[in-house]
Amino acid sequence: MNWEKLLNSRRLGDERDNYDVFAHRSAFQRDYDRIIFSSAFRRMQDKTQVFPVPENDFVHNRLTHSIEVSSVGRTLGNLVGQYVLELEPQLKDLGNSMHMFGDIVAAASLAHDVGNPPFGHSGETAIGNYFLNNKELKERYKLNDQEWNDLTKYEGNAHGFRLLTNHHPDEIKGGLRLTYATLGCFSKYPRASIVDDKYLIESSIKRTSSKKFSYFQSENDLFKQVAETLELRKLTKEHPEQRAWARHPLVFMVEAADNICYRIIDLEDGYKLGYLKFNEMEELLIPLLKRSFDAKEALKKYQHIKDLGEKIGYLRAKSINVLIYESMEIFKDNYTAIMSGDFDQEITDIIHSADILEGPIKKANIYLYNRKPVIEIELAGYQVISGLLERFMDAQLNPENGMNKKMLQLLPQQFHVNDQDSAYKKIMKAVDFVARMTDSYALNLYRRLSGHSLPVIG
């Protein structure tokens, strides 16, 4: 893979060469702006990150988490850009700068959770399990294996790509019309939902990017267009559906930024909610502070801070800084393998401080992710998503039955289908509607449709 292709600033849906490389905003800064002003991004303010937001307005939701990941991602991207331009100075002659790398990673990081359904991963599970529990739908509506896998293994990352590329409310070609570079950087799992081993050029078992998938069959051709434009390394033999590619090199920085933020900041949320004690936070984070390049001075400054909240904030900031620079060292050490598509691990799993990070991960699993409010949200979300999906699926597929005509009146125009549309398209539209909801909207709509509450008229 080469950077001249990987930094492609043309836009999906608008194939004109980008003429504004030297303008006051780069094409990639425009990507960032388009994402931040999108309704899909705005909806993340009412999507739970870990803890229920009403419990404490300090804790993170999907939107604040994404902004922080984007900030860390920009720094990582700038560091990559600085390194790459030192290795390949001819890229500067083409108008590329260190900050363009940072802008791409920042934009992709900003959007990394945009496809998450209500109630996070329990929402994903609810959608997948709905279809697993209704296996007769596959035969009844003649869905092929690839389409069925899209549904039973429902993936927020693939929904995110769908949102960004072709489901603008006005059906504008290319959706938000982001650059190919940003779309490639956004796609952490560049493969279809099912790829049989016989179509693989080489085994993908050890590839981190084979754990999930980045696009549904409905976006099969769109994703192929993105991957081929960027000239991502192809990992499969020729097949119309079962396709896989190596990651865009900057994906590793998006993933690292996400891992760094949630592993450190989830702890801070847990402390603010009283789930972790101050001394526990010190035990977890001071070892990271000690690996800072200015450890002696940092410890001295830390000891002079009196306010406990400020101490935690300082530990968080220094910890993130350490993890950023250690992640960059791994990128440098594996640069050749990353550019060839051979490297495919989570960078934060092999950084110098990976052993120290095990502490926060274990602590979070024991004391944070299994707290009663978190479990209650997951269980409630599962019921809400399942219930809504059942109602709107039936309405889309059987519009003449019973109250389904009225149910369809609740669907915004962009989710309407035609009689001649395939069953797969009708199903995906119903799933789209549910998956785009915020936590509050999904819960309130479910209550109203279940008769547990009534809307206020007037």
Coordinates of N, CA and C in Angstrom, one line a residue, residues 295-307 310-312 314-315:
A295 N 8.9 11.6 34.4 CA 8.3 11.0 35.5 C 8.6 11.6 36.8
K296 N 9.9 12.0 37.0 CA 10.3 12.5 38.3 C 9.6 13.9 38.6
E297 N 9.6 14.7 37.6 CA 8.9 16.0 37.7 C 7.4 15.8 37.8
A298 N 6.8 14.9 37.1 CA 5.4 14.6 37.1 C 4.9 14.2 38.5
L299 N 5.7 13.3 39.1 CA 5.3 12.8 40.4 C 5.4 13.9 41.4
K300 N 6.4 14.8 41.3 CA 6.5 15.9 42.2 C 5.3 16.8 42.1
K301 N 4.9 17.1 40.8 CA 3.8 18.0 40.6 C 2.5 17.3 41.2
Y302 N 2.4 16.0 40.9 CA 1.2 15.3 41.4 C 1.1 15.4 42.9
Q303 N 2.2 15.3 43.6 CA 2.2 15.3 45.1 C 1.8 16.7 45.6
H304 N 1.9 17.8 44.8 CA 1.6 19.1 45.3 C 0.1 19.4 45.0
I305 N -0.6 18.6 44.2 CA -2.0 18.8 44.0 C -2.8 18.4 45.2
K306 N -3.7 19.2 45.7 CA -4.4 18.9 46.9 C -5.8 18.3 46.6
D307 N -6.5 18.8 45.7 CA -7.8 18.4 45.4 C -7.8 17.0 44.8
E310 N -8.7 16.8 41.1 CA -7.7 17.3 40.2 C -6.5 16.3 40.1
K311 N -6.3 15.6 41.2 CA -5.3 14.5 41.2 C -5.6 13.4 40.1
I312 N -6.9 13.0 40.2 CA -7.4 12.0 39.2 C -7.3 12.5 37.8
Y314 N -5.2 14.7 36.6 CA -3.8 14.8 36.3 C -3.3 13.4 35.9
L315 N -3.7 12.4 36.7 CA -3.3 11.0 36.4 C -3.8 10.6 35.1

